[in-house]
Short mmCIF file of C-alpha atoms in Angstrom, two decimals:
data_model
loop_
_atom_site.label_atom_id
_atom_site.label_comp_id
_atom_site.label_asym_id
_atom_site.label_seq_id
_atom_site.Cartn_x
_atom_site.Cartn_y
_atom_site.Cartn_z
CA MET A 80 22.15 4.64 1.98
CA ASN A 81 20.82 4.60 5.54
CA GLU A 82 21.04 1.70 7.97
CA ARG A 83 17.58 0.56 6.95
CA GLY A 84 19.19 -0.37 3.70
CA GLU A 85 17.14 1.56 1.17
CA ALA A 86 16.68 5.13 0.01
CA SER A 87 13.76 5.58 2.43
CA THR A 88 14.05 8.37 4.97
CA ALA A 89 11.14 7.22 7.13
CA GLY A 90 11.70 7.64 10.84
CA TRP A 91 11.69 4.99 13.54
CA ALA A 92 8.25 3.98 14.87
CA ARG A 93 6.51 6.50 12.62
CA TRP A 94 5.78 7.01 8.95
CA GLY A 95 7.88 10.13 8.45
CA THR A 96 10.87 11.70 10.08
CA ALA A 97 10.49 14.12 12.97
CA GLU A 98 11.39 16.93 10.57
CA ALA A 99 8.50 15.98 8.27
CA ALA A 100 5.96 15.63 11.09
CA LYS A 101 2.54 17.24 10.63
CA GLU A 102 0.61 18.96 13.40
CA LEU A 103 -3.06 18.28 14.01
CA PRO A 104 -5.07 21.45 13.36
CA ASP A 105 -6.48 22.94 16.56
CA ALA A 106 -10.06 22.43 15.35
CA ALA A 107 -9.41 18.74 14.70
CA ARG A 108 -7.69 18.30 18.06
CA LYS A 109 -10.65 19.89 19.88
CA LEU A 110 -13.10 17.68 17.99
CA LEU A 111 -11.16 14.55 18.94
CA ALA A 112 -11.10 15.57 22.59
CA GLN A 113 -14.89 15.99 22.55
CA VAL A 114 -15.56 12.61 20.94
CA LEU A 115 -12.82 10.29 22.22
CA ASP A 116 -11.12 9.36 25.47
CA LEU A 117 -7.52 10.21 24.58
CA THR A 118 -4.74 8.45 26.49
CA PRO A 119 -1.23 9.89 26.67
CA PRO A 120 0.99 7.49 24.71
CA PRO A 121 4.08 5.89 26.23
CA THR A 122 7.46 7.39 25.38
CA THR A 123 8.91 5.85 22.24
CA VAL A 124 11.92 3.63 22.83
CA PRO A 125 14.76 4.97 20.63
CA LEU A 126 15.94 2.63 17.90
CA ALA A 127 19.42 2.46 19.42
CA GLU A 128 17.92 1.10 22.66
CA VAL A 129 15.85 -1.67 21.09
CA ALA A 130 17.21 -4.96 22.39
CA LEU A 131 17.16 -8.08 20.22
CA PRO A 132 18.70 -11.51 20.76
CA ASP A 133 21.97 -12.01 18.91
CA CYS A 134 21.85 -13.53 15.44
CA GLU A 135 21.40 -17.29 15.81
CA LEU A 136 22.07 -18.35 12.23
CA ASP A 137 24.56 -21.19 11.85
CA GLY A 138 28.03 -19.88 11.03
CA ALA A 139 28.21 -21.99 7.88
CA VAL A 140 24.98 -20.39 6.60
CA LEU A 141 26.27 -16.89 7.31
CA ASP A 142 29.52 -17.68 5.54
CA ALA A 143 27.66 -18.99 2.50
CA LEU A 144 25.49 -15.87 2.38
CA ARG A 145 28.52 -13.60 2.71
CA GLN A 146 30.13 -15.39 -0.22
CA VAL A 147 27.05 -14.58 -2.29
CA VAL A 148 26.43 -10.90 -1.45
CA GLY A 149 29.70 -9.82 0.18
CA ASP A 150 30.66 -9.37 3.83
CA GLY A 151 29.37 -5.81 4.02
CA HIS A 152 25.93 -6.77 2.77
CA VAL A 153 25.05 -9.34 5.43
CA VAL A 154 23.98 -7.14 8.36
CA THR A 155 23.21 -8.55 11.80
CA THR A 156 23.11 -5.38 13.93
CA ALA A 157 20.03 -4.88 16.10
CA PRO A 158 18.97 -1.54 14.55
CA ALA A 159 19.01 -2.89 11.00
CA ARG A 160 17.15 -6.05 12.03
CA ALA A 161 14.56 -4.06 14.00
CA ARG A 162 14.02 -1.79 11.00
CA HIS A 163 13.19 -4.83 8.87
CA ALA A 164 11.02 -6.63 11.41
CA ALA A 165 7.64 -5.44 10.14
CA GLY A 166 5.78 -2.97 7.97
CA MET A 167 4.01 0.30 8.72
CA SER A 168 0.58 -0.66 10.03
CA THR A 169 -0.52 1.03 13.24
CA PRO A 170 0.05 -2.18 15.26
CA ASP A 171 3.55 -2.36 13.75
CA LEU A 172 4.27 1.23 14.79
CA LEU A 173 2.88 0.71 18.30
CA ARG A 174 5.10 -2.34 18.84
CA ASP A 175 8.08 -0.36 17.58
CA ARG A 176 7.27 2.53 19.93
CA LEU A 177 7.33 0.09 22.85
CA GLY A 178 10.67 -1.27 21.69
CA ARG A 179 9.11 -4.64 20.95
CA PRO A 180 9.09 -5.01 17.15
CA ALA A 181 7.55 -8.10 15.61
CA LEU A 182 9.67 -11.17 14.93
CA ALA A 183 12.95 -9.65 13.70
CA PRO A 184 15.07 -11.30 11.00
CA GLN A 185 18.34 -12.97 11.97
CA ALA A 186 20.13 -11.01 9.27
CA VAL A 187 19.45 -8.43 6.56
CA LEU A 188 20.88 -9.38 3.16
CA ARG A 189 21.46 -6.82 0.41
CA PRO A 190 22.02 -8.55 -2.93
CA ALA A 191 23.24 -6.45 -5.86
CA ASP A 192 21.40 -8.09 -8.76
CA HIS A 193 19.13 -10.89 -9.92
CA ALA A 194 21.95 -13.46 -9.90
CA GLU A 195 22.72 -12.74 -6.25
CA VAL A 196 19.02 -12.97 -5.30
CA LEU A 197 18.88 -16.35 -7.02
CA ALA A 198 22.00 -17.50 -5.19
CA VAL A 199 20.59 -16.35 -1.82
CA LEU A 200 17.46 -18.41 -2.44
CA ASP A 201 19.61 -21.44 -3.27
CA VAL A 202 21.58 -21.15 -0.02
CA CYS A 203 18.43 -20.61 2.06
CA SER A 204 16.58 -23.48 0.40
CA ARG A 205 19.43 -25.89 1.09
CA HIS A 206 19.62 -24.85 4.74
CA GLY A 207 15.88 -24.39 5.40
CA VAL A 208 16.11 -20.66 6.18
CA ALA A 209 12.96 -18.64 5.54
CA VAL A 210 13.26 -15.54 3.34
CA VAL A 211 11.24 -12.30 3.46
CA PRO A 212 11.65 -9.89 0.51
CA PHE A 213 11.78 -6.23 1.54
CA GLY A 214 11.34 -3.14 -0.60
CA GLY A 215 10.16 0.08 1.03
CA GLY A 216 8.73 -1.62 4.11
CA THR A 217 5.30 0.00 3.72
CA SER A 218 3.06 -3.05 4.14
CA VAL A 219 0.06 -2.38 6.39
CA VAL A 220 -1.37 -5.93 6.42
CA GLY A 221 1.40 -7.96 8.05
CA GLY A 222 3.07 -8.77 4.73
CA LEU A 223 6.57 -8.61 6.22
CA THR A 224 5.97 -10.66 9.35
CA PRO A 225 6.38 -14.40 8.61
CA THR A 226 5.33 -17.20 10.91
CA ALA A 227 8.75 -18.88 10.77
CA ALA A 228 11.37 -17.88 13.30
CA GLY A 229 15.00 -17.70 12.23
CA HIS A 230 14.30 -15.99 8.89
CA VAL A 231 16.42 -13.56 6.91
CA THR A 232 15.27 -10.46 5.08
CA VAL A 233 16.32 -9.85 1.49
CA ASP A 234 16.50 -6.08 1.16
CA LEU A 235 16.28 -5.16 -2.54
CA SER A 236 17.51 -1.58 -2.19
CA ARG A 237 20.64 -2.19 -4.29
CA LEU A 238 18.46 -3.22 -7.25
CA ASP A 239 17.67 0.41 -7.94
CA HIS A 240 18.33 1.05 -11.63
CA LEU A 241 16.38 2.09 -14.67
CA VAL A 242 17.54 -0.76 -16.90
CA ALA A 243 16.15 0.29 -20.27
CA VAL A 244 13.75 2.67 -21.97
CA ASP A 245 11.99 1.97 -25.25
CA PRO A 246 10.60 5.36 -26.31
CA VAL A 247 9.04 3.94 -29.46
CA SER A 248 7.02 1.27 -27.63
CA ARG A 249 6.76 3.52 -24.55
CA THR A 250 8.00 0.90 -22.12
CA ALA A 251 10.66 1.00 -19.42
CA THR A 252 12.37 -1.75 -17.43
CA LEU A 253 12.82 -0.88 -13.76
CA GLN A 254 14.56 -2.88 -11.05
CA ALA A 255 12.44 -3.95 -8.10
CA GLY A 256 14.20 -1.97 -5.37
CA LEU A 257 13.87 1.38 -7.14
CA PRO A 258 12.06 3.88 -4.86
CA THR A 259 9.12 5.56 -6.54
CA PRO A 260 10.37 9.17 -6.36
CA ARG A 261 13.69 8.11 -7.92
CA ALA A 262 11.88 6.13 -10.62
CA ALA A 263 9.85 9.24 -11.41
CA GLU A 264 13.05 11.32 -11.74
CA LEU A 265 14.72 8.81 -14.03
CA LEU A 266 11.69 8.52 -16.28
CA ALA A 267 11.15 12.29 -16.33
CA ALA A 268 14.64 12.67 -17.78
CA HIS A 269 13.24 10.83 -20.81
CA GLY A 270 10.06 12.91 -20.82
CA LEU A 271 8.04 9.99 -19.45
CA THR A 272 5.96 9.10 -16.42
CA LEU A 273 4.59 5.94 -14.87
CA GLY A 274 1.59 7.77 -13.42
CA HIS A 275 1.54 5.56 -10.35
CA VAL A 276 1.05 7.72 -7.26
CA PRO A 277 -0.19 5.72 -4.23
CA GLN A 278 -0.33 7.01 -0.66
CA SER A 279 2.98 5.20 -0.05
CA TYR A 280 4.66 7.03 -2.97
CA GLU A 281 7.44 8.59 -0.89
CA TYR A 282 8.79 5.27 0.43
CA ALA A 283 7.44 2.34 -1.60
CA THR A 284 9.33 0.58 -4.40
CA ILE A 285 8.57 -0.69 -7.87
CA GLY A 286 8.82 -4.35 -6.85
CA GLY A 287 6.46 -3.79 -3.94
CA PHE A 288 3.84 -2.36 -6.29
CA ALA A 289 4.03 -5.47 -8.44
CA ALA A 290 4.07 -7.91 -5.53
CA THR A 291 0.93 -6.38 -3.98
CA ARG A 292 -1.04 -5.29 -7.08
CA SER A 293 -0.91 -1.68 -6.00
CA SER A 294 -3.33 1.01 -7.12
CA GLY A 295 -2.38 4.69 -7.23
CA GLN A 296 -4.40 7.83 -6.61
CA ALA A 297 -4.47 8.53 -10.37
CA SER A 298 -5.72 5.05 -11.25
CA ALA A 299 -8.85 6.42 -12.96
CA GLY A 300 -6.56 7.78 -15.66
CA TYR A 301 -3.42 5.63 -15.58
CA GLY A 302 -4.80 2.30 -14.33
CA ARG A 303 -3.61 -0.02 -11.60
CA PHE A 304 0.02 -1.09 -11.44
CA GLU A 305 -0.82 -4.57 -12.71
CA ASP A 306 -2.29 -2.93 -15.82
CA MET A 307 1.05 -1.26 -16.48
CA VAL A 308 3.24 -4.38 -16.30
CA THR A 309 4.12 -5.93 -19.65
CA ALA A 310 6.91 -8.24 -18.44
CA LEU A 311 8.72 -9.25 -15.28
CA THR A 312 11.68 -11.27 -14.04
CA VAL A 313 11.31 -13.49 -10.99
CA ALA A 314 13.90 -15.38 -8.95
CA THR A 315 12.55 -18.60 -7.40
CA PRO A 316 14.18 -21.51 -5.58
CA ARG A 317 13.59 -23.51 -8.78
CA GLY A 318 15.27 -20.95 -11.04
CA THR A 319 14.50 -17.85 -13.08
CA LEU A 320 11.26 -16.95 -14.82
CA ARG A 321 11.08 -14.22 -17.47
CA ILE A 322 7.49 -13.64 -18.43
CA GLY A 323 6.03 -11.34 -21.06
CA ARG A 324 7.41 -10.61 -24.51
CA ALA A 325 4.65 -8.72 -26.32
CA PRO A 326 1.94 -6.16 -25.58
CA ALA A 327 -0.64 -8.95 -25.66
CA SER A 328 -0.57 -12.67 -26.21
CA ALA A 329 -2.81 -15.72 -26.52
CA ALA A 330 0.05 -18.06 -25.59
CA GLY A 331 -1.69 -19.80 -22.73
CA PRO A 332 -2.72 -18.32 -19.37
CA ASP A 333 -1.09 -15.00 -18.50
CA LEU A 334 1.55 -16.10 -16.00
CA ARG A 335 2.40 -12.50 -15.17
CA GLN A 336 -0.77 -12.47 -13.10
CA LEU A 337 0.48 -15.43 -11.07
CA PHE A 338 3.29 -13.29 -9.64
CA LEU A 339 1.57 -9.91 -9.58
CA GLY A 340 0.07 -9.93 -6.10
CA SER A 341 2.05 -12.98 -4.94
CA GLU A 342 3.61 -10.99 -2.05
CA GLY A 343 6.96 -12.76 -2.16
CA THR A 344 5.49 -16.21 -1.53
CA LEU A 345 6.21 -17.70 -4.99
CA GLY A 346 9.40 -15.87 -5.89
CA ILE A 347 11.16 -12.53 -5.66
CA ILE A 348 10.41 -10.09 -8.45
CA THR A 349 13.71 -8.46 -9.48
CA ASP A 350 12.59 -6.24 -12.36
CA VAL A 351 9.46 -5.26 -14.26
CA THR A 352 8.88 -3.81 -17.70
CA VAL A 353 6.07 -1.29 -17.56
CA ARG A 354 4.03 0.84 -19.89
CA VAL A 355 4.94 4.51 -19.56
CA ARG A 356 3.39 7.68 -20.91
CA PRO A 357 4.60 11.16 -21.83
CA LEU A 358 4.82 13.61 -18.97
CA PRO A 359 1.50 15.47 -18.86
CA ALA A 360 1.66 18.92 -20.39
CA GLN A 361 -1.09 20.18 -18.10
CA SER A 362 -2.73 19.29 -14.83
CA HIS A 363 -5.81 20.69 -13.15
CA TYR A 364 -7.55 19.75 -9.89
CA GLU A 365 -10.88 20.98 -8.61
CA GLY A 366 -13.39 20.33 -5.85
CA TRP A 367 -17.13 19.71 -5.93
CA ARG A 368 -19.73 19.45 -3.18
CA PHE A 369 -22.63 17.00 -3.10
CA GLU A 370 -25.47 17.00 -0.60
CA SER A 371 -25.02 13.31 0.21
CA PHE A 372 -22.71 10.37 -0.36
CA ALA A 373 -25.45 8.67 -2.38
CA ALA A 374 -25.73 11.64 -4.75
CA GLY A 375 -21.96 11.82 -5.14
CA LEU A 376 -21.75 8.08 -5.83
CA GLU A 377 -24.23 8.39 -8.67
CA ALA A 378 -22.18 11.18 -10.26
CA VAL A 379 -18.94 9.23 -9.86
CA ARG A 380 -20.52 6.12 -11.39
CA ARG A 381 -21.70 8.06 -14.41
CA LEU A 382 -18.22 9.43 -15.05
CA ALA A 383 -16.59 6.03 -14.53
CA GLN A 384 -18.99 4.28 -16.89
CA ASP A 385 -19.83 6.85 -19.53
CA GLY A 386 -17.04 9.41 -19.27
CA PRO A 387 -15.32 11.66 -19.55
CA ARG A 388 -13.23 10.04 -16.83
CA PRO A 389 -10.86 12.27 -14.83
CA THR A 390 -7.35 11.11 -14.04
CA VAL A 391 -8.09 11.39 -10.31
CA LEU A 392 -11.61 10.85 -9.00
CA ARG A 393 -12.35 10.50 -5.30
CA LEU A 394 -15.42 11.08 -3.17
CA SER A 395 -15.43 11.52 0.62
CA ASP A 396 -18.47 10.58 2.68
CA GLU A 397 -20.10 12.99 5.12
CA VAL A 398 -17.90 12.10 8.09
CA GLU A 399 -14.62 12.31 6.19
CA THR A 400 -15.72 15.61 4.66
CA MET A 401 -16.58 16.97 8.11
CA ILE A 402 -13.21 15.94 9.58
CA GLY A 403 -11.40 17.39 6.58
CA ALA A 404 -13.30 20.62 6.98
CA ALA A 405 -12.26 20.81 10.63
CA GLY A 406 -8.68 20.63 9.51
CA SER A 407 -8.97 23.11 6.65
CA GLY A 408 -11.37 25.69 7.98
CA ARG A 409 -14.11 24.84 5.46
CA SER A 410 -17.67 24.39 6.63
CA ASP A 411 -19.39 23.34 3.44
CA GLY A 412 -21.04 20.20 4.80
CA GLY A 413 -22.21 17.47 2.46
CA CYS A 414 -19.61 15.40 0.64
CA LEU A 415 -16.41 16.52 -1.06
CA LEU A 416 -15.47 15.23 -4.51
CA ILE A 417 -12.01 15.81 -5.97
CA ALA A 418 -11.50 15.60 -9.72
CA GLY A 419 -8.04 15.84 -11.26
CA TYR A 420 -7.06 16.00 -14.91
CA GLU A 421 -3.65 15.37 -16.47
CA GLY A 422 -2.63 15.32 -20.11
CA GLY A 423 -2.74 17.63 -23.10
CA ASP A 424 -5.84 19.82 -23.29
CA VAL A 425 -7.28 19.11 -19.83
CA ARG A 426 -9.70 22.04 -19.95
CA ALA A 427 -11.98 20.37 -22.49
CA THR A 428 -12.17 17.17 -20.43
CA ALA A 429 -12.75 19.09 -17.19
CA ASP A 430 -15.54 21.15 -18.77
CA ALA A 431 -17.27 18.05 -20.11
CA ALA A 432 -17.00 16.27 -16.75
CA ALA A 433 -18.30 19.39 -15.01
CA GLY A 434 -21.48 19.11 -17.02
CA VAL A 435 -22.05 15.58 -15.70
CA LEU A 436 -21.24 16.53 -12.11
CA ALA A 437 -23.53 19.57 -12.18
CA ALA A 438 -26.33 17.54 -13.74
CA HIS A 439 -26.16 15.21 -10.71
CA GLY A 440 -26.35 18.00 -8.16
CA GLY A 441 -22.68 18.86 -7.79
CA VAL A 442 -21.76 22.37 -6.75
CA PRO A 443 -18.32 23.55 -7.92
CA LEU A 444 -15.90 24.61 -5.19
CA GLY A 445 -13.19 25.78 -7.57
CA ALA A 446 -9.60 24.95 -8.22
CA GLU A 447 -8.33 25.83 -4.75
CA ALA A 448 -10.17 22.89 -3.16
CA GLY A 449 -8.56 20.54 -5.68
CA GLN A 450 -5.14 22.12 -5.34
CA GLN A 451 -5.34 21.85 -1.58
CA TRP A 452 -5.92 18.12 -1.90
CA ALA A 453 -3.00 17.80 -4.34
CA ARG A 454 -0.69 19.70 -1.98
CA HIS A 455 -1.59 17.41 0.92
CA ARG A 456 -2.14 14.13 -0.93
CA PHE A 457 0.58 12.34 1.08
CA ASP A 458 -0.28 13.78 4.49
CA ALA A 459 -2.56 11.05 5.85
CA PRO A 460 0.18 8.74 7.22
CA TYR A 461 1.89 11.73 8.84
CA LEU A 462 -1.41 12.74 10.44
CA ARG A 463 -1.70 9.18 11.76
CA ASP A 464 1.64 9.77 13.53
CA ALA A 465 0.18 12.97 14.98
CA LEU A 466 -2.96 11.16 16.13
CA LEU A 467 -0.88 8.48 17.86
CA ASP A 468 1.21 11.21 19.49
CA ALA A 469 -2.02 12.86 20.72
CA GLY A 470 -3.21 9.64 22.39
CA ALA A 471 -5.69 8.42 19.75
CA PHE A 472 -5.62 5.22 17.72
CA ALA A 473 -5.92 5.50 13.92
CA GLU A 474 -5.85 2.82 11.24
CA THR A 475 -7.26 2.11 7.78
CA LEU A 476 -8.84 -0.71 5.80
CA GLU A 477 -10.23 -0.99 2.30
CA THR A 478 -12.34 -3.10 -0.05
CA ALA A 479 -14.03 -2.94 -3.44
CA ALA A 480 -17.49 -3.85 -4.69
CA TYR A 481 -19.75 -3.62 -7.71
CA TRP A 482 -21.67 -0.38 -8.13
CA SER A 483 -24.96 -2.07 -7.25
CA THR A 484 -23.66 -2.93 -3.77
CA VAL A 485 -21.20 -0.09 -2.98
CA PRO A 486 -23.72 1.87 -0.85
CA GLN A 487 -24.66 -1.19 1.21
CA VAL A 488 -21.04 -2.25 1.67
CA HIS A 489 -20.16 1.25 2.85
CA ASP A 490 -22.95 1.30 5.41
CA ARG A 491 -22.48 -2.28 6.65
CA VAL A 492 -18.72 -2.02 7.13
CA ARG A 493 -19.02 1.34 8.87
CA GLN A 494 -21.69 -0.01 11.23
CA ALA A 495 -19.69 -3.15 11.98
CA ILE A 496 -16.75 -1.02 13.08
CA LEU A 497 -18.93 1.22 15.23
CA ASP A 498 -20.55 -1.82 16.87
CA ALA A 499 -17.12 -3.27 17.64
CA LEU A 500 -16.03 0.00 19.26
CA PRO A 501 -19.08 0.82 21.41
CA ASP A 502 -17.38 3.55 23.45
CA GLY A 503 -17.07 5.74 20.38
CA ALA A 504 -15.14 6.01 17.15
CA LEU A 505 -14.91 8.17 14.07
CA VAL A 506 -15.22 6.14 10.86
CA LEU A 507 -14.29 8.09 7.75
CA GLY A 508 -14.86 6.71 4.26
CA HIS A 509 -14.14 7.55 0.65
CA VAL A 510 -14.10 6.20 -2.87
CA SER A 511 -10.67 6.63 -4.44
CA HIS A 512 -10.53 4.12 -7.31
CA VAL A 513 -13.26 3.65 -9.90
CA TYR A 514 -14.02 1.17 -12.65
CA GLU A 515 -16.85 0.70 -15.12
CA THR A 516 -18.29 -2.03 -12.92
CA GLY A 517 -17.57 -0.76 -9.41
CA ALA A 518 -15.32 1.11 -7.01
CA SER A 519 -13.09 0.84 -3.98
CA LEU A 520 -14.10 1.92 -0.50
CA TYR A 521 -11.41 3.13 1.89
CA PHE A 522 -12.07 3.58 5.61
CA THR A 523 -10.10 5.42 8.26
CA VAL A 524 -10.92 4.58 11.88
CA ILE A 525 -10.02 6.91 14.76
CA CYS A 526 -10.83 5.72 18.26
CA SER A 527 -9.67 5.63 21.86
CA PRO A 528 -6.72 3.24 22.28
CA GLY A 529 -7.98 1.53 25.44
CA PRO A 530 -5.69 -0.62 27.60
CA ASP A 531 -4.71 -2.90 24.66
CA PRO A 532 -5.04 -0.96 21.39
CA ILE A 533 -3.65 -3.74 19.19
CA ASP A 534 -6.14 -6.31 20.46
CA ARG A 535 -8.91 -3.72 20.26
CA TRP A 536 -8.11 -3.07 16.61
CA ARG A 537 -7.86 -6.79 15.89
CA THR A 538 -11.46 -7.19 17.09
CA ALA A 539 -12.73 -4.22 15.09
CA LYS A 540 -10.85 -5.26 11.95
CA ALA A 541 -12.27 -8.78 12.18
CA ALA A 542 -15.79 -7.37 12.47
CA ALA A 543 -15.20 -5.19 9.42
CA SER A 544 -13.72 -8.09 7.48
CA ASP A 545 -16.69 -10.29 8.32
CA ALA A 546 -19.02 -7.53 7.10
CA ILE A 547 -17.03 -7.20 3.87
CA ALA A 548 -17.23 -10.93 3.23
CA ALA A 549 -20.93 -11.11 4.08
CA ALA A 550 -21.65 -8.26 1.67
CA GLY A 551 -19.92 -10.06 -1.19
CA ALA A 552 -17.08 -7.52 -1.50
CA THR A 553 -13.37 -8.34 -1.74
CA ILE A 554 -11.23 -8.48 1.39
CA THR A 555 -8.65 -6.11 -0.11
CA HIS A 556 -8.50 -3.73 -3.07
CA HIS A 557 -4.86 -2.60 -2.96
CA HIS A 558 -3.30 -3.24 0.46
CA GLY A 559 -2.76 -6.93 -0.25
CA VAL A 560 -3.48 -10.06 1.76
CA GLY A 561 -0.42 -10.37 3.99
CA ALA A 562 -1.07 -12.23 7.22
CA ASP A 563 -4.00 -10.06 8.33
CA HIS A 564 -6.42 -10.99 5.50
CA ARG A 565 -5.37 -14.59 4.91
CA THR A 566 -8.39 -16.23 6.59
CA TRP A 567 -10.91 -14.11 4.67
CA TYR A 568 -8.94 -14.51 1.44
CA ALA A 569 -9.27 -18.30 1.73
CA THR A 570 -13.04 -17.96 2.09
CA GLU A 571 -13.20 -15.53 -0.82
CA ILE A 572 -11.38 -17.73 -3.36
CA GLY A 573 -12.68 -21.12 -2.16
CA GLU A 574 -11.16 -24.50 -1.39
CA VAL A 575 -10.22 -25.48 -4.95
CA ALA A 576 -8.35 -22.22 -5.54
CA VAL A 577 -6.58 -22.55 -2.17
CA ASP A 578 -5.36 -26.02 -3.17
CA LEU A 579 -4.19 -24.67 -6.52
CA LEU A 580 -2.22 -21.88 -4.86
CA ARG A 581 -0.62 -24.30 -2.43
CA THR A 582 0.34 -26.61 -5.29
CA VAL A 583 2.01 -23.80 -7.22
CA LYS A 584 3.94 -22.78 -4.11
CA ARG A 585 5.11 -26.35 -3.48
CA HIS A 586 6.39 -26.53 -7.06
CA LEU A 587 8.25 -23.21 -7.06
CA ASP A 588 9.31 -23.29 -3.40
CA PRO A 589 9.74 -26.94 -2.37
CA ALA A 590 11.39 -26.09 0.95
CA GLY A 591 8.66 -23.56 1.82
CA ILE A 592 11.13 -20.77 2.56
CA LEU A 593 9.43 -17.85 0.80
CA ASN A 594 7.53 -15.54 3.17
CA PRO A 595 5.86 -18.38 5.13
CA GLY A 596 2.49 -17.55 6.66
CA ILE A 597 1.82 -14.73 4.18
CA LEU A 598 -0.95 -14.85 1.54
CA VAL A 599 -1.13 -18.64 1.10
CA PRO A 600 -3.82 -20.06 3.43
#
């Protein structure tokens, strides 16, 4: 286990380690230089040189916490605290590079099981110490940066077991701190898969998926993470909740949904029972080209609504396709669609879907285009590191809307970003998650950093968020609310719902210690 406290091997002030770094293709680098004013970035302050004030927790509190989790699992060193100070958004990484991480915890606690998590919450409630749960640390919306100073971080990395497998019911119980690659290995030993493969796959944890209502790249076939959860265990300052005892129930409101997406503000999820499926016998990925984003959207909608639905279905707009082509050597133009199929006889499904895609103007690009995407499906965060190293600023945002408004939302959000960055920006967009009624829209923004890149992004992100709200779309599809989206989330759900959420929090967390300033308006 590294000093960060989990199985993650992510580097300091970047998504991946230096060994895993990706280089920008020459064509992409030349394009950026033509479009943007690149500024050489400052030298990254090494983690060992990051200075933090000494731990200021009362000695009696530290002693009580050590009695709960053990002396060796209450860590107050500056490197460990800096590692747990924030997530992995671009502003987070820029602060880290300057050696000025966001508000760092006073201590990092590493409980071994549910009982120890419960006991930590009891100690912190009695002494008024705020608590931030920490899994893989991959939040990009300020979900790990509370408003309360003097907090502690509860690192769940020791809760990393596959608790049980029910092969008859096809369910598995996984502890919250289990990293996704390890969960995949453990399930594969039973011939099973979760099928949850988000961009954060390499570093994120099972509990983080539940706490943020994550959606993976294969959601068209496997569903969102919340769709997979049949039961969960939650530690709260008021005690333990164990929710879910059947595949479906009419026994009142579904309280699982109260904690799925709660982002550590109502309790700490310590394990989940999830639906699993047999490992796919076959997989096949392929690419298609459409003349326009509008034409591709129509084809994607038809597959999502009428089938056959691929396991992976994503459509890049013209700008994203152009940038991708600059990096791959393609020059097809138009819009790139990736379709992936996993299961038994995938050929029959792929052939049937091909008929729909061709009928809507799609031109097949073959399996190599799809396989190239599959080989590089986790590269985007590494390429963000490369962009920052090259003197550009790069960040993402996402939303979801009904099919009838997806084109307008795409255009309005893109234009809002461009208007907020008048000296030039590249705004890439794609659809990566589809439903019968609508789809997600995911944007990547690449621009000049300017003298204050964090403030510059804050202005652009606010403009995009205002456009999302005005268009009637949701403020987040799978990144979560965190601190960044809290204002727009309050507008989206309305005053009565805000009061309800606050009331639930007061009941479960009377001292207000759980991730203060996150999610709850």
